[in-house]
Amino acid sequence: MKIDLSGKLAIVSGSTAGIGLGISKALAESGATVVVIGRDTAKVEQALASIRQRLPGA
């Protein structure tokens, strides 16, 4: 089932790895704007790169 979240904002804490990263990717694939939050800047950048690799326009 595809859910359209275009125009929606999602804030996901702990989104640099594991379930949080998976949720962030799923939300982005559904069209949401996702705010990635984490304690380690390098891990946040890594998570963003992972999401952008999967969804180039993200």
PDB file of C-alpha atoms in Angstrom:
ATOM      1  CA  MET A   1       0.000   0.000   0.000  1.00  0.00           C
ATOM      2  CA  LYS A   2       1.407   3.396  -1.029  1.00  0.00           C
ATOM      3  CA  ILE A   3       0.716   6.359   1.224  1.00  0.00           C
ATOM      4  CA  ASP A   4       1.157   9.875  -0.175  1.00  0.00           C
ATOM      5  CA  LEU A   5       2.806  12.111   2.412  1.00  0.00           C
ATOM      6  CA  SER A   6       3.632  14.928  -0.001  1.00  0.00           C
ATOM      7  CA  GLY A   7       3.615  18.271   1.768  1.00  0.00           C
ATOM      8  CA  LYS A   8       3.995  16.655   5.198  1.00  0.00           C
ATOM      9  CA  LEU A   9       6.909  17.174   7.595  1.00  0.00           C
ATOM     10  CA  ALA A  10       8.292  14.272   9.634  1.00  0.00           C
ATOM     11  CA  ILE A  11      10.757  14.711  12.502  1.00  0.00           C
ATOM     12  CA  VAL A  12      12.483  11.424  13.348  1.00  0.00           C
ATOM     13  CA  SER A  13      14.829  11.346  16.337  1.00  0.00           C
ATOM     14  CA  GLY A  14      17.420   8.603  16.389  1.00  0.00           C
ATOM     15  CA  SER A  15      17.264   8.495  12.618  1.00  0.00           C
ATOM     16  CA  THR A  16      20.953   7.860  11.975  1.00  0.00           C
ATOM     17  CA  ALA A  17      20.723   4.057  12.191  1.00  0.00           C
ATOM     18  CA  GLY A  18      18.473   1.070  12.681  1.00  0.00           C
ATOM     19  CA  ILE A  19      14.723   1.482  12.861  1.00  0.00           C
ATOM     20  CA  GLY A  20      14.926   5.286  12.864  1.00  0.00           C
ATOM     21  CA  LEU A  21      16.876   5.306   9.601  1.00  0.00           C
ATOM     22  CA  GLY A  22      14.466   2.802   8.059  1.00  0.00           C
ATOM     23  CA  ILE A  23      11.499   4.923   9.080  1.00  0.00           C
ATOM     24  CA  SER A  24      13.175   8.043   7.675  1.00  0.00           C
ATOM     25  CA  LYS A  25      13.742   6.319   4.339  1.00  0.00           C
ATOM     26  CA  ALA A  26      10.163   5.032   4.183  1.00  0.00           C
ATOM     27  CA  LEU A  27       8.747   8.468   4.993  1.00  0.00           C
ATOM     28  CA  ALA A  28      10.960  10.106   2.363  1.00  0.00           C
ATOM     29  CA  GLU A  29       9.881   7.510  -0.216  1.00  0.00           C
ATOM     30  CA  SER A  30       6.276   8.393   0.590  1.00  0.00           C
ATOM     31  CA  GLY A  31       6.954  12.040  -0.220  1.00  0.00           C
ATOM     32  CA  ALA A  32       7.409  13.526   3.249  1.00  0.00           C
ATOM     33  CA  THR A  33      10.058  16.077   4.085  1.00  0.00           C
ATOM     34  CA  VAL A  34      12.133  14.339   6.754  1.00  0.00           C
ATOM     35  CA  VAL A  35      14.180  16.010   9.486  1.00  0.00           C
ATOM     36  CA  VAL A  36      17.025  13.678  10.462  1.00  0.00           C
ATOM     37  CA  ILE A  37      18.110  14.072  14.102  1.00  0.00           C
ATOM     38  CA  GLY A  38      21.082  12.479  15.822  1.00  0.00           C
ATOM     39  CA  ARG A  39      23.789  13.227  18.374  1.00  0.00           C
ATOM     40  CA  ASP A  40      26.732  12.581  16.043  1.00  0.00           C
ATOM     41  CA  THR A  41      27.060  15.023  13.130  1.00  0.00           C
ATOM     42  CA  ALA A  42      29.074  12.549  11.065  1.00  0.00           C
ATOM     43  CA  LYS A  43      26.361   9.896  11.461  1.00  0.00           C
ATOM     44  CA  VAL A  44      23.676  12.431  10.507  1.00  0.00           C
ATOM     45  CA  GLU A  45      25.600  13.255   7.318  1.00  0.00           C
ATOM     46  CA  GLN A  46      25.999   9.524   6.628  1.00  0.00           C
ATOM     47  CA  ALA A  47      22.257   8.947   7.092  1.00  0.00           C
ATOM     48  CA  LEU A  48      21.437  11.857   4.780  1.00  0.00           C
ATOM     49  CA  ALA A  49      23.789  10.472   2.132  1.00  0.00           C
ATOM     50  CA  SER A  50      22.110   7.074   2.435  1.00  0.00           C
ATOM     51  CA  ILE A  51      18.651   8.593   2.000  1.00  0.00           C
ATOM     52  CA  ARG A  52      19.778  10.788  -0.913  1.00  0.00           C
ATOM     53  CA  GLN A  53      21.426   7.812  -2.624  1.00  0.00           C
ATOM     54  CA  ARG A  54      18.111   5.968  -2.512  1.00  0.00           C
ATOM     55  CA  LEU A  55      16.086   9.091  -3.430  1.00  0.00           C
ATOM     56  CA  PRO A  56      18.237  11.519  -5.436  1.00  0.00           C
ATOM     57  CA  GLY A  57      15.783  14.413  -5.063  1.00  0.00           C
ATOM     58  CA  ALA A  58      15.622  14.180  -1.277  1.00  0.00           C
TER      59      ALA A  58
END
